Amino acid sequence: MRNTILARRYAKALFLLGKETGTTEHYAETLHAIAALYADDSIAVADAVANPLYPLDVRQKVMAKIAESVQADAIMTRFLDLLVEKKRSVILPDIALAMQNMVDKDQNISHGTVVSAVELDTAVLAKIQATLEKITGTTVTLETKIDSSIIGGIVAKVGDLVLDGSIKTQLHGLKESIKGRE
C-alpha cells in the first residue's frame, strides 16, 4: 500500500511536469519501457539500480545508461536519477502504471475486457466497443479473452462497470429463482 501511494506521488509529479512541456505520453512510454526491463528476469536491472550493496554512483551510472538507451530527455533522466538517489527505483514499475493511468484519465481513455465463449469477429467487437463508449462516455480500448465456461454470450468489464450477458449467469439466475419457489 505504501509503495502504491509513493508511486502515485512520483507519477503525479512527473505527470504535472509533462503537462507543462506537453510530454506526458512520452514520459509514460519511457517509464513503460524501463518497467519492461525490470520485468525481464534475464536482465538484472532492478537489482543493479536498487541494491544498496552497490555504491550510489554505480547505481546512478547504470540508471543513466538505461535512460540513454530509452532516449529519455533531461527531465526524465533527472527523475530516474532522483529515484535511485532516494532509494525508490524499486517502485518504478508501480510509477509507470500510475503514470499510464493518469495519462489515460487525462485523455478520457478506459480499458476493458470482453470475455466470450468463442472468438468474436471484428464487427461484433466494434459494436461492443461503441456501446461501452456510449455507456461510459470515454474512449474504450478492449482486450478479448475466451472462456468456454460461460457457455455463450459475453461478459464486458470496463472499470467498475460489469455487463454480464453470459448464458452461465442466466442459467444460475434461473436455478436460483426455481429454488426460491420451493
PDB file of C-alpha atoms in Angstrom:
ATOM      1  CA  MET A   1       0.000   0.000   0.000  1.00  0.00           C
ATOM      2  CA  ARG A   2       2.801   2.378   0.931  1.00  0.00           C
ATOM      3  CA  ASN A   3       4.556   1.744  -2.389  1.00  0.00           C
ATOM      4  CA  THR A   4       1.353   2.440  -4.287  1.00  0.00           C
ATOM      5  CA  ILE A   5       0.923   5.795  -2.551  1.00  0.00           C
ATOM      6  CA  LEU A   6       4.564   6.700  -3.177  1.00  0.00           C
ATOM      7  CA  ALA A   7       4.293   5.584  -6.800  1.00  0.00           C
ATOM      8  CA  ARG A   8       1.256   7.811  -7.337  1.00  0.00           C
ATOM      9  CA  ARG A   9       3.088  10.793  -5.807  1.00  0.00           C
ATOM     10  CA  TYR A  10       6.108  10.368  -8.050  1.00  0.00           C
ATOM     11  CA  ALA A  11       3.896   9.721 -11.074  1.00  0.00           C
ATOM     12  CA  LYS A  12       1.817  12.823 -10.344  1.00  0.00           C
ATOM     13  CA  ALA A  13       4.920  14.982 -10.096  1.00  0.00           C
ATOM     14  CA  LEU A  14       6.212  13.675 -13.424  1.00  0.00           C
ATOM     15  CA  PHE A  15       2.750  13.944 -14.959  1.00  0.00           C
ATOM     16  CA  LEU A  16       2.472  17.615 -13.974  1.00  0.00           C
ATOM     17  CA  LEU A  17       5.932  18.312 -15.392  1.00  0.00           C
ATOM     18  CA  GLY A  18       4.896  16.525 -18.558  1.00  0.00           C
ATOM     19  CA  LYS A  19       1.717  18.613 -18.793  1.00  0.00           C
ATOM     20  CA  GLU A  20       3.817  21.777 -18.699  1.00  0.00           C
ATOM     21  CA  THR A  21       6.052  20.572 -21.512  1.00  0.00           C
ATOM     22  CA  GLY A  22       3.473  18.507 -23.426  1.00  0.00           C
ATOM     23  CA  THR A  23       5.393  15.269 -22.939  1.00  0.00           C
ATOM     24  CA  THR A  24       3.134  13.210 -20.668  1.00  0.00           C
ATOM     25  CA  GLU A  25       2.643  10.445 -23.241  1.00  0.00           C
ATOM     26  CA  HIS A  26       6.370  10.278 -23.955  1.00  0.00           C
ATOM     27  CA  TYR A  27       7.134  10.038 -20.235  1.00  0.00           C
ATOM     28  CA  ALA A  28       4.545   7.267 -19.800  1.00  0.00           C
ATOM     29  CA  GLU A  29       6.050   5.348 -22.735  1.00  0.00           C
ATOM     30  CA  THR A  30       9.571   5.784 -21.354  1.00  0.00           C
ATOM     31  CA  LEU A  31       8.543   4.549 -17.904  1.00  0.00           C
ATOM     32  CA  HIS A  32       6.735   1.616 -19.513  1.00  0.00           C
ATOM     33  CA  ALA A  33       9.887   0.677 -21.458  1.00  0.00           C
ATOM     34  CA  ILE A  34      12.005   0.764 -18.308  1.00  0.00           C
ATOM     35  CA  ALA A  35       9.375  -1.178 -16.342  1.00  0.00           C
ATOM     36  CA  ALA A  36       9.533  -3.838 -19.072  1.00  0.00           C
ATOM     37  CA  LEU A  37      13.275  -4.103 -18.433  1.00  0.00           C
ATOM     38  CA  TYR A  38      12.519  -4.602 -14.738  1.00  0.00           C
ATOM     39  CA  ALA A  39      10.107  -7.419 -15.607  1.00  0.00           C
ATOM     40  CA  ASP A  40      12.679  -9.203 -17.799  1.00  0.00           C
ATOM     41  CA  ASP A  41      14.235 -11.731 -15.429  1.00  0.00           C
ATOM     42  CA  SER A  42      17.200 -12.307 -17.718  1.00  0.00           C
ATOM     43  CA  ILE A  43      18.342  -8.738 -17.150  1.00  0.00           C
ATOM     44  CA  ALA A  44      19.106  -7.825 -13.533  1.00  0.00           C
ATOM     45  CA  VAL A  45      18.118  -4.169 -13.971  1.00  0.00           C
ATOM     46  CA  ALA A  46      16.098  -3.829 -10.784  1.00  0.00           C
ATOM     47  CA  ASP A  47      18.916  -5.334  -8.753  1.00  0.00           C
ATOM     48  CA  ALA A  48      21.565  -3.177 -10.415  1.00  0.00           C
ATOM     49  CA  VAL A  49      19.827   0.104  -9.583  1.00  0.00           C
ATOM     50  CA  ALA A  50      18.189  -0.795  -6.263  1.00  0.00           C
ATOM     51  CA  ASN A  51      20.704  -2.979  -4.482  1.00  0.00           C
ATOM     52  CA  PRO A  52      22.313  -0.957  -1.650  1.00  0.00           C
ATOM     53  CA  LEU A  53      25.417  -3.152  -1.854  1.00  0.00           C
ATOM     54  CA  TYR A  54      26.384  -1.253  -4.995  1.00  0.00           C
ATOM     55  CA  PRO A  55      27.691   2.282  -4.393  1.00  0.00           C
ATOM     56  CA  LEU A  56      25.289   5.115  -5.220  1.00  0.00           C
ATOM     57  CA  ASP A  57      27.438   6.424  -8.082  1.00  0.00           C
ATOM     58  CA  VAL A  58      27.451   2.962  -9.740  1.00  0.00           C
ATOM     59  CA  ARG A  59      23.661   2.678  -9.423  1.00  0.00           C
ATOM     60  CA  GLN A  60      23.276   6.189 -10.863  1.00  0.00           C
ATOM     61  CA  LYS A  61      25.543   5.342 -13.806  1.00  0.00           C
ATOM     62  CA  VAL A  62      23.506   2.215 -14.543  1.00  0.00           C
ATOM     63  CA  MET A  63      20.282   4.240 -14.448  1.00  0.00           C
ATOM     64  CA  ALA A  64      21.863   6.913 -16.664  1.00  0.00           C
ATOM     65  CA  LYS A  65      22.719   4.210 -19.234  1.00  0.00           C
ATOM     66  CA  ILE A  66      19.159   2.907 -19.047  1.00  0.00           C
ATOM     67  CA  ALA A  67      17.837   6.455 -19.536  1.00  0.00           C
ATOM     68  CA  GLU A  68      20.140   6.879 -22.522  1.00  0.00           C
ATOM     69  CA  SER A  69      19.012   3.576 -24.035  1.00  0.00           C
ATOM     70  CA  VAL A  70      15.344   4.639 -23.933  1.00  0.00           C
ATOM     71  CA  GLN A  71      16.218   8.136 -25.210  1.00  0.00           C
ATOM     72  CA  ALA A  72      14.995   9.931 -22.100  1.00  0.00           C
ATOM     73  CA  ASP A  73      15.113  13.726 -22.073  1.00  0.00           C
ATOM     74  CA  ALA A  74      16.834  15.762 -19.344  1.00  0.00           C
ATOM     75  CA  ILE A  75      13.767  15.896 -17.075  1.00  0.00           C
ATOM     76  CA  MET A  76      13.178  12.143 -17.277  1.00  0.00           C
ATOM     77  CA  THR A  77      16.877  11.438 -16.742  1.00  0.00           C
ATOM     78  CA  ARG A  78      16.878  13.619 -13.625  1.00  0.00           C
ATOM     79  CA  PHE A  79      13.666  11.950 -12.435  1.00  0.00           C
ATOM     80  CA  LEU A  80      15.244   8.491 -12.796  1.00  0.00           C
ATOM     81  CA  ASP A  81      18.398   9.702 -11.044  1.00  0.00           C
ATOM     82  CA  LEU A  82      16.250  11.033  -8.191  1.00  0.00           C
ATOM     83  CA  LEU A  83      14.577   7.634  -7.827  1.00  0.00           C
ATOM     84  CA  VAL A  84      17.980   5.992  -7.424  1.00  0.00           C
ATOM     85  CA  GLU A  85      19.181   8.708  -5.059  1.00  0.00           C
ATOM     86  CA  LYS A  86      16.080   8.402  -2.841  1.00  0.00           C
ATOM     87  CA  LYS A  87      16.217   4.581  -2.979  1.00  0.00           C
ATOM     88  CA  ARG A  88      12.860   4.433  -4.737  1.00  0.00           C
ATOM     89  CA  SER A  89      13.910   2.819  -8.021  1.00  0.00           C
ATOM     90  CA  VAL A  90      12.338  -0.452  -6.912  1.00  0.00           C
ATOM     91  CA  ILE A  91       8.848   1.087  -7.290  1.00  0.00           C
ATOM     92  CA  LEU A  92       9.469   2.221 -10.870  1.00  0.00           C
ATOM     93  CA  PRO A  93       7.024  -0.356 -12.351  1.00  0.00           C
ATOM     94  CA  ASP A  94       4.332   0.970  -9.981  1.00  0.00           C
ATOM     95  CA  ILE A  95       5.166   4.527 -11.025  1.00  0.00           C
ATOM     96  CA  ALA A  96       4.852   3.514 -14.693  1.00  0.00           C
ATOM     97  CA  LEU A  97       1.409   2.036 -14.050  1.00  0.00           C
ATOM     98  CA  ALA A  98       0.241   5.073 -12.079  1.00  0.00           C
ATOM     99  CA  MET A  99       1.575   7.399 -14.777  1.00  0.00           C
ATOM    100  CA  GLN A 100      -0.250   5.468 -17.525  1.00  0.00           C
ATOM    101  CA  ASN A 101      -3.471   5.638 -15.510  1.00  0.00           C
ATOM    102  CA  MET A 102      -3.087   9.424 -15.191  1.00  0.00           C
ATOM    103  CA  VAL A 103      -2.424   9.848 -18.919  1.00  0.00           C
ATOM    104  CA  ASP A 104      -5.424   7.654 -19.756  1.00  0.00           C
ATOM    105  CA  LYS A 105      -7.658   9.618 -17.392  1.00  0.00           C
ATOM    106  CA  ASP A 106      -6.405  12.896 -18.869  1.00  0.00           C
ATOM    107  CA  GLN A 107      -7.166  11.653 -22.379  1.00  0.00           C
ATOM    108  CA  ASN A 108     -10.528  10.162 -21.345  1.00  0.00           C
ATOM    109  CA  ILE A 109      -9.470   6.575 -22.139  1.00  0.00           C
ATOM    110  CA  SER A 110     -10.766   3.477 -20.355  1.00  0.00           C
ATOM    111  CA  HIS A 111      -9.538  -0.081 -20.664  1.00  0.00           C
ATOM    112  CA  GLY A 112     -11.908  -3.001 -20.710  1.00  0.00           C
ATOM    113  CA  THR A 113     -12.154  -6.733 -21.159  1.00  0.00           C
ATOM    114  CA  VAL A 114     -14.655  -8.746 -23.148  1.00  0.00           C
ATOM    115  CA  VAL A 115     -14.940 -12.424 -22.272  1.00  0.00           C
ATOM    116  CA  SER A 116     -16.768 -14.729 -24.654  1.00  0.00           C
ATOM    117  CA  ALA A 117     -17.159 -18.477 -25.155  1.00  0.00           C
ATOM    118  CA  VAL A 118     -15.911 -18.239 -28.749  1.00  0.00           C
ATOM    119  CA  GLU A 119     -13.767 -15.793 -30.665  1.00  0.00           C
ATOM    120  CA  LEU A 120     -15.699 -12.691 -31.724  1.00  0.00           C
ATOM    121  CA  ASP A 121     -15.301 -11.139 -35.154  1.00  0.00           C
ATOM    122  CA  THR A 122     -14.185  -7.535 -35.547  1.00  0.00           C
ATOM    123  CA  ALA A 123     -17.643  -6.214 -36.468  1.00  0.00           C
ATOM    124  CA  VAL A 124     -19.162  -7.558 -33.240  1.00  0.00           C
ATOM    125  CA  LEU A 125     -16.221  -6.227 -31.210  1.00  0.00           C
ATOM    126  CA  ALA A 126     -16.651  -2.809 -32.824  1.00  0.00           C
ATOM    127  CA  LYS A 127     -20.345  -2.770 -31.830  1.00  0.00           C
ATOM    128  CA  ILE A 128     -19.498  -3.815 -28.269  1.00  0.00           C
ATOM    129  CA  GLN A 129     -16.800  -1.129 -28.091  1.00  0.00           C
ATOM    130  CA  ALA A 130     -19.184   1.550 -29.421  1.00  0.00           C
ATOM    131  CA  THR A 131     -21.835   0.549 -26.871  1.00  0.00           C
ATOM    132  CA  LEU A 132     -19.339   0.619 -23.995  1.00  0.00           C
ATOM    133  CA  GLU A 133     -18.053   4.019 -25.140  1.00  0.00           C
ATOM    134  CA  LYS A 134     -21.618   5.325 -25.190  1.00  0.00           C
ATOM    135  CA  ILE A 135     -22.311   3.984 -21.681  1.00  0.00           C
ATOM    136  CA  THR A 136     -19.034   5.164 -20.110  1.00  0.00           C
ATOM    137  CA  GLY A 137     -18.589   8.385 -22.058  1.00  0.00           C
ATOM    138  CA  THR A 138     -14.930   7.524 -22.651  1.00  0.00           C
ATOM    139  CA  THR A 139     -12.828   6.056 -25.424  1.00  0.00           C
ATOM    140  CA  VAL A 140     -12.627   2.339 -24.640  1.00  0.00           C
ATOM    141  CA  THR A 141      -9.810   0.001 -25.612  1.00  0.00           C
ATOM    142  CA  LEU A 142     -10.771  -3.636 -25.336  1.00  0.00           C
ATOM    143  CA  GLU A 143      -8.869  -6.799 -24.570  1.00  0.00           C
ATOM    144  CA  THR A 144     -10.586 -10.030 -25.558  1.00  0.00           C
ATOM    145  CA  LYS A 145     -10.496 -13.313 -23.682  1.00  0.00           C
ATOM    146  CA  ILE A 146     -12.053 -16.653 -24.465  1.00  0.00           C
ATOM    147  CA  ASP A 147     -13.603 -18.688 -21.645  1.00  0.00           C
ATOM    148  CA  SER A 148     -15.731 -21.635 -22.715  1.00  0.00           C
ATOM    149  CA  SER A 149     -17.128 -21.994 -19.176  1.00  0.00           C
ATOM    150  CA  ILE A 150     -19.505 -19.060 -19.751  1.00  0.00           C
ATOM    151  CA  ILE A 151     -21.249 -21.298 -22.357  1.00  0.00           C
ATOM    152  CA  GLY A 152     -22.384 -18.387 -24.557  1.00  0.00           C
ATOM    153  CA  GLY A 153     -22.937 -14.639 -24.591  1.00  0.00           C
ATOM    154  CA  ILE A 154     -20.360 -12.161 -23.305  1.00  0.00           C
ATOM    155  CA  VAL A 155     -19.119 -10.544 -20.112  1.00  0.00           C
ATOM    156  CA  ALA A 156     -17.866  -6.986 -20.620  1.00  0.00           C
ATOM    157  CA  LYS A 157     -15.893  -5.126 -17.948  1.00  0.00           C
ATOM    158  CA  VAL A 158     -14.770  -1.500 -18.061  1.00  0.00           C
ATOM    159  CA  GLY A 159     -13.521  -0.117 -14.760  1.00  0.00           C
ATOM    160  CA  ASP A 160     -16.236  -0.807 -12.177  1.00  0.00           C
ATOM    161  CA  LEU A 161     -18.885  -1.468 -14.841  1.00  0.00           C
ATOM    162  CA  VAL A 162     -19.638  -5.153 -15.459  1.00  0.00           C
ATOM    163  CA  LEU A 163     -22.190  -6.209 -18.046  1.00  0.00           C
ATOM    164  CA  ASP A 164     -22.777  -9.947 -17.739  1.00  0.00           C
ATOM    165  CA  GLY A 165     -24.819 -11.399 -20.583  1.00  0.00           C
ATOM    166  CA  SER A 166     -23.426 -14.901 -20.300  1.00  0.00           C
ATOM    167  CA  ILE A 167     -25.590 -17.991 -20.535  1.00  0.00           C
ATOM    168  CA  LYS A 168     -23.875 -19.327 -17.402  1.00  0.00           C
ATOM    169  CA  THR A 169     -25.125 -16.353 -15.355  1.00  0.00           C
ATOM    170  CA  GLN A 170     -28.598 -16.595 -16.853  1.00  0.00           C
ATOM    171  CA  LEU A 171     -28.782 -20.310 -16.012  1.00  0.00           C
ATOM    172  CA  HIS A 172     -27.565 -19.584 -12.487  1.00  0.00           C
ATOM    173  CA  GLY A 173     -30.284 -16.918 -12.088  1.00  0.00           C
ATOM    174  CA  LEU A 174     -32.930 -19.306 -13.380  1.00  0.00           C
ATOM    175  CA  LYS A 175     -31.713 -22.024 -10.981  1.00  0.00           C
ATOM    176  CA  GLU A 176     -31.911 -19.595  -8.032  1.00  0.00           C
ATOM    177  CA  SER A 177     -35.418 -18.459  -8.968  1.00  0.00           C
ATOM    178  CA  ILE A 178     -36.599 -22.076  -9.195  1.00  0.00           C
ATOM    179  CA  LYS A 179     -35.017 -22.832  -5.803  1.00  0.00           C
ATOM    180  CA  GLY A 180     -36.775 -19.814  -4.328  1.00  0.00           C
ATOM    181  CA  ARG A 181     -40.218 -21.141  -5.288  1.00  0.00           C
ATOM    182  CA  GLU A 182     -39.791 -24.447  -3.473  1.00  0.00           C
TER     183      GLU A 182
END
